[in-house]
C-alpha cells in the first residue's frame, strides 16, 4: 500500500477552504421500492383449468350421433307420459323446421318458437332439426349433428320443457323431436 502523497492532502485542504463551512444534509427516506406482486393462488388456478378441461371433455363425450334418440323427462313427468310422447300419441300442435339454419339462427328460432308456443297455450310441439348426415357444420364438428346437439342442450335447460323425445319414424324419427311444454301459468 502506498502512502498518501502530500499533493493529495494539499488538494483536499484547498477544496475544503474553497467551499467553506459544510453542513450535513438531512436524511431523506429512500425511494419506494416496486410494489410486490399480489399473491396468486396457482394451485386453485390449475385446479380450475383442469375442471374446465374435464367439463369440456365430458361435453364432447356426451354429444349425440346422427342415429341417437333424444330423450328427457323431468321428475314430475310420469314415465307413462314419456312413453306416449315417444310413440307419437300426443297431438303435435305446432312445428318448427330448422333445416338450413346455422347455430346462431337456430338458437334464436327455437327460443322464439317455444316462447310463442307457451304464450298461446300450446302443449306439444315438434322441432325438426335434421339427422345431421349432410352439411358443412356436421363435417366441421367432427361428424356430430350440430343442430341436433344444440336442440338437445337447449331443451334440457329450459324451465318450460317438461319432457322431450325423438319423434316416431312416421313423424321424422331421429331428425325431429317432440316437446311437451308446461302449461302457462296465469298471473293473478
mmCIF file of C-alpha atoms in Angstrom:
data_model
loop_
_atom_site.group_PDB
_atom_site.id
_atom_site.type_symbol
_atom_site.label_atom_id
_atom_site.label_comp_id
_atom_site.label_asym_id
_atom_site.label_seq_id
_atom_site.Cartn_x
_atom_site.Cartn_y
_atom_site.Cartn_z
ATOM 1 C CA UNK A 1 0.000 0.000 0.000
ATOM 2 C CA UNK A 2 1.420 3.348 -0.870
ATOM 3 C CA UNK A 3 1.345 6.290 1.485
ATOM 4 C CA UNK A 4 -0.819 9.258 0.541
ATOM 5 C CA UNK A 5 1.078 11.919 -1.280
ATOM 6 C CA UNK A 6 1.352 15.445 0.028
ATOM 7 C CA UNK A 7 -0.184 16.799 -3.169
ATOM 8 C CA UNK A 8 -3.391 14.859 -2.458
ATOM 9 C CA UNK A 9 -3.611 16.306 1.049
ATOM 10 C CA UNK A 10 -2.957 19.789 -0.264
ATOM 11 C CA UNK A 11 -5.680 19.388 -2.865
ATOM 12 C CA UNK A 12 -8.199 18.211 -0.265
ATOM 13 C CA UNK A 13 -7.332 21.117 2.034
ATOM 14 C CA UNK A 14 -7.592 23.553 -0.841
ATOM 15 C CA UNK A 15 -11.023 22.144 -1.761
ATOM 16 C CA UNK A 16 -12.318 22.456 1.841
ATOM 17 C CA UNK A 17 -11.124 26.039 2.152
ATOM 18 C CA UNK A 18 -12.698 26.961 -1.202
ATOM 19 C CA UNK A 19 -16.092 25.539 -0.214
ATOM 20 C CA UNK A 20 -16.256 26.957 3.242
ATOM 21 C CA UNK A 21 -18.190 25.521 6.153
ATOM 22 C CA UNK A 22 -20.317 22.450 5.268
ATOM 23 C CA UNK A 23 -23.448 21.382 6.974
ATOM 24 C CA UNK A 24 -24.615 17.800 6.647
ATOM 25 C CA UNK A 25 -27.706 17.116 4.554
ATOM 26 C CA UNK A 26 -30.679 15.792 6.393
ATOM 27 C CA UNK A 27 -31.547 12.217 5.695
ATOM 28 C CA UNK A 28 -34.375 11.541 3.280
ATOM 29 C CA UNK A 29 -36.493 8.447 3.038
ATOM 30 C CA UNK A 30 -35.316 6.002 0.439
ATOM 31 C CA UNK A 31 -37.388 5.926 -2.732
ATOM 32 C CA UNK A 32 -40.247 3.440 -2.588
ATOM 33 C CA UNK A 33 -39.459 0.051 -3.931
ATOM 34 C CA UNK A 34 -41.553 -1.501 -6.668
ATOM 35 C CA UNK A 35 -44.772 -2.942 -5.261
ATOM 36 C CA UNK A 36 -44.675 -6.623 -4.579
ATOM 37 C CA UNK A 37 -46.857 -8.656 -6.864
ATOM 38 C CA UNK A 38 -50.138 -9.801 -5.423
ATOM 39 C CA UNK A 39 -50.066 -13.411 -4.351
ATOM 40 C CA UNK A 40 -51.719 -15.808 -6.798
ATOM 41 C CA UNK A 41 -53.460 -18.989 -5.911
ATOM 42 C CA UNK A 42 -51.613 -21.016 -8.512
ATOM 43 C CA UNK A 43 -52.917 -24.361 -7.295
ATOM 44 C CA UNK A 44 -56.509 -23.090 -7.395
ATOM 45 C CA UNK A 45 -55.940 -21.733 -10.912
ATOM 46 C CA UNK A 46 -54.541 -25.077 -12.013
ATOM 47 C CA UNK A 47 -57.460 -26.943 -10.414
ATOM 48 C CA UNK A 48 -59.907 -24.609 -12.139
ATOM 49 C CA UNK A 49 -58.234 -25.149 -15.517
ATOM 50 C CA UNK A 50 -58.325 -28.926 -15.026
ATOM 51 C CA UNK A 51 -62.012 -28.784 -14.076
ATOM 52 C CA UNK A 52 -62.813 -26.740 -17.207
ATOM 53 C CA UNK A 53 -60.889 -29.229 -19.342
ATOM 54 C CA UNK A 54 -62.712 -32.201 -17.808
ATOM 55 C CA UNK A 55 -66.058 -30.452 -18.292
ATOM 56 C CA UNK A 56 -65.231 -29.759 -21.948
ATOM 57 C CA UNK A 57 -64.294 -33.413 -22.471
ATOM 58 C CA UNK A 58 -67.498 -34.529 -20.747
ATOM 59 C CA UNK A 59 -69.494 -32.347 -23.133
ATOM 60 C CA UNK A 60 -67.646 -33.752 -26.123
ATOM 61 C CA UNK A 61 -68.161 -37.320 -24.871
ATOM 62 C CA UNK A 62 -71.888 -36.747 -24.424
ATOM 63 C CA UNK A 63 -72.505 -35.469 -27.951
ATOM 64 C CA UNK A 64 -75.190 -37.304 -29.842
ATOM 65 C CA UNK A 65 -74.610 -39.121 -33.097
ATOM 66 C CA UNK A 66 -76.951 -38.912 -36.114
ATOM 67 C CA UNK A 67 -78.959 -42.029 -35.214
ATOM 68 C CA UNK A 68 -79.185 -41.386 -31.462
ATOM 69 C CA UNK A 69 -82.605 -40.639 -29.999
ATOM 70 C CA UNK A 70 -83.167 -37.567 -27.868
ATOM 71 C CA UNK A 71 -84.940 -38.294 -24.599
ATOM 72 C CA UNK A 72 -85.544 -36.354 -21.402
ATOM 73 C CA UNK A 73 -88.204 -36.058 -18.734
ATOM 74 C CA UNK A 74 -88.475 -34.101 -15.542
ATOM 75 C CA UNK A 75 -89.118 -35.981 -12.330
ATOM 76 C CA UNK A 76 -92.706 -34.701 -12.130
ATOM 77 C CA UNK A 77 -93.500 -36.231 -15.537
ATOM 78 C CA UNK A 78 -94.528 -39.866 -15.366
ATOM 79 C CA UNK A 79 -92.659 -42.465 -17.420
ATOM 80 C CA UNK A 80 -96.049 -43.405 -18.936
ATOM 81 C CA UNK A 81 -96.470 -39.883 -20.331
ATOM 82 C CA UNK A 82 -92.955 -40.031 -21.820
ATOM 83 C CA UNK A 83 -93.886 -43.347 -23.496
ATOM 84 C CA UNK A 84 -96.988 -41.714 -25.021
ATOM 85 C CA UNK A 85 -94.798 -38.880 -26.306
ATOM 86 C CA UNK A 86 -92.260 -41.380 -27.666
ATOM 87 C CA UNK A 87 -94.961 -43.274 -29.593
ATOM 88 C CA UNK A 88 -96.388 -40.040 -31.013
ATOM 89 C CA UNK A 89 -99.712 -40.434 -29.200
ATOM 90 C CA UNK A 90 -99.751 -36.810 -28.050
ATOM 91 C CA UNK A 91 -101.053 -34.431 -30.698
ATOM 92 C CA UNK A 92 -98.478 -32.001 -32.073
ATOM 93 C CA UNK A 93 -99.952 -28.514 -32.332
ATOM 94 C CA UNK A 94 -97.055 -26.554 -33.879
ATOM 95 C CA UNK A 95 -93.851 -27.338 -35.793
ATOM 96 C CA UNK A 96 -90.527 -25.602 -36.380
ATOM 97 C CA UNK A 97 -88.190 -26.736 -39.174
ATOM 98 C CA UNK A 98 -84.537 -25.772 -38.661
ATOM 99 C CA UNK A 99 -83.193 -27.132 -41.962
ATOM 100 C CA UNK A 100 -80.784 -24.628 -43.489
ATOM 101 C CA UNK A 101 -80.326 -22.603 -40.279
ATOM 102 C CA UNK A 102 -76.910 -22.019 -38.751
ATOM 103 C CA UNK A 103 -76.442 -22.487 -35.000
ATOM 104 C CA UNK A 104 -76.977 -18.852 -34.029
ATOM 105 C CA UNK A 105 -80.112 -18.556 -36.130
ATOM 106 C CA UNK A 106 -81.400 -21.945 -34.938
ATOM 107 C CA UNK A 107 -80.945 -20.964 -31.298
ATOM 108 C CA UNK A 108 -82.912 -17.744 -31.804
ATOM 109 C CA UNK A 109 -85.653 -19.569 -33.724
ATOM 110 C CA UNK A 110 -86.049 -22.252 -31.044
ATOM 111 C CA UNK A 111 -86.210 -19.679 -28.245
ATOM 112 C CA UNK A 112 -88.820 -17.578 -30.049
ATOM 113 C CA UNK A 113 -90.811 -20.649 -31.141
ATOM 114 C CA UNK A 114 -91.033 -22.102 -27.630
ATOM 115 C CA UNK A 115 -91.882 -18.709 -26.146
ATOM 116 C CA UNK A 116 -94.699 -18.171 -28.663
ATOM 117 C CA UNK A 117 -95.999 -21.723 -28.220
ATOM 118 C CA UNK A 118 -96.169 -21.283 -24.471
ATOM 119 C CA UNK A 119 -97.814 -17.857 -24.769
ATOM 120 C CA UNK A 120 -100.544 -19.387 -26.934
ATOM 121 C CA UNK A 121 -101.125 -22.344 -24.613
ATOM 122 C CA UNK A 122 -99.619 -24.953 -26.944
ATOM 123 C CA UNK A 123 -98.814 -28.163 -25.046
ATOM 124 C CA UNK A 124 -96.840 -30.222 -27.577
ATOM 125 C CA UNK A 125 -94.597 -29.114 -30.457
ATOM 126 C CA UNK A 126 -92.270 -30.751 -32.953
ATOM 127 C CA UNK A 127 -88.864 -29.327 -33.786
ATOM 128 C CA UNK A 128 -87.289 -30.702 -36.967
ATOM 129 C CA UNK A 129 -83.525 -30.400 -36.563
ATOM 130 C CA UNK A 130 -82.443 -32.941 -39.164
ATOM 131 C CA UNK A 131 -80.328 -36.009 -38.633
ATOM 132 C CA UNK A 132 -77.075 -34.191 -39.273
ATOM 133 C CA UNK A 133 -75.881 -36.512 -42.021
ATOM 134 C CA UNK A 134 -75.212 -33.703 -44.505
ATOM 135 C CA UNK A 135 -73.994 -30.155 -44.211
ATOM 136 C CA UNK A 136 -70.804 -28.235 -43.613
ATOM 137 C CA UNK A 137 -71.461 -27.760 -39.885
ATOM 138 C CA UNK A 138 -71.627 -31.511 -39.361
ATOM 139 C CA UNK A 139 -68.314 -32.061 -41.121
ATOM 140 C CA UNK A 140 -66.666 -29.230 -39.170
ATOM 141 C CA UNK A 141 -67.911 -30.637 -35.845
ATOM 142 C CA UNK A 142 -66.212 -33.994 -36.345
ATOM 143 C CA UNK A 143 -69.286 -35.758 -37.681
ATOM 144 C CA UNK A 144 -71.711 -34.944 -34.858
ATOM 145 C CA UNK A 145 -75.024 -33.365 -35.843
ATOM 146 C CA UNK A 146 -74.712 -29.755 -34.735
ATOM 147 C CA UNK A 147 -78.381 -28.698 -34.679
ATOM 148 C CA UNK A 148 -79.482 -31.922 -33.003
ATOM 149 C CA UNK A 149 -76.983 -31.406 -30.165
ATOM 150 C CA UNK A 150 -77.912 -27.730 -29.906
ATOM 151 C CA UNK A 151 -81.622 -28.535 -29.601
ATOM 152 C CA UNK A 152 -80.916 -31.258 -27.020
ATOM 153 C CA UNK A 153 -78.811 -28.901 -24.873
ATOM 154 C CA UNK A 154 -81.309 -26.043 -25.135
ATOM 155 C CA UNK A 155 -84.352 -28.132 -24.273
ATOM 156 C CA UNK A 156 -82.676 -29.684 -21.211
ATOM 157 C CA UNK A 157 -82.019 -26.235 -19.741
ATOM 158 C CA UNK A 158 -85.455 -24.700 -20.253
ATOM 159 C CA UNK A 159 -87.826 -24.468 -17.307
ATOM 160 C CA UNK A 160 -90.896 -24.648 -19.566
ATOM 161 C CA UNK A 161 -89.917 -28.009 -21.107
ATOM 162 C CA UNK A 162 -91.384 -30.952 -19.195
ATOM 163 C CA UNK A 163 -90.190 -33.738 -21.474
ATOM 164 C CA UNK A 164 -88.996 -34.464 -24.998
ATOM 165 C CA UNK A 165 -88.250 -37.474 -27.146
ATOM 166 C CA UNK A 166 -87.212 -38.108 -30.728
ATOM 167 C CA UNK A 167 -90.233 -38.428 -32.954
ATOM 168 C CA UNK A 168 -91.527 -41.789 -34.179
ATOM 169 C CA UNK A 169 -90.317 -42.748 -37.689
ATOM 170 C CA UNK A 170 -93.515 -41.517 -39.370
ATOM 171 C CA UNK A 171 -93.045 -38.058 -37.836
ATOM 172 C CA UNK A 172 -89.352 -37.554 -38.617
ATOM 173 C CA UNK A 173 -87.600 -40.173 -36.495
ATOM 174 C CA UNK A 174 -84.261 -39.112 -35.041
ATOM 175 C CA UNK A 175 -84.326 -35.990 -37.223
ATOM 176 C CA UNK A 176 -87.124 -34.424 -35.169
ATOM 177 C CA UNK A 177 -88.065 -34.116 -31.520
ATOM 178 C CA UNK A 178 -91.466 -33.933 -29.848
ATOM 179 C CA UNK A 179 -91.514 -31.487 -26.944
ATOM 180 C CA UNK A 180 -94.027 -31.419 -24.096
ATOM 181 C CA UNK A 181 -94.371 -27.917 -22.671
ATOM 182 C CA UNK A 182 -95.506 -26.865 -19.204
ATOM 183 C CA UNK A 183 -98.878 -25.138 -19.138
ATOM 184 C CA UNK A 184 -98.726 -21.377 -18.983
ATOM 185 C CA UNK A 185 -99.462 -20.010 -15.542
ATOM 186 C CA UNK A 186 -101.845 -17.123 -15.432
ATOM 187 C CA UNK A 187 -100.782 -14.243 -13.241
ATOM 188 C CA UNK A 188 -103.294 -13.316 -10.585
#
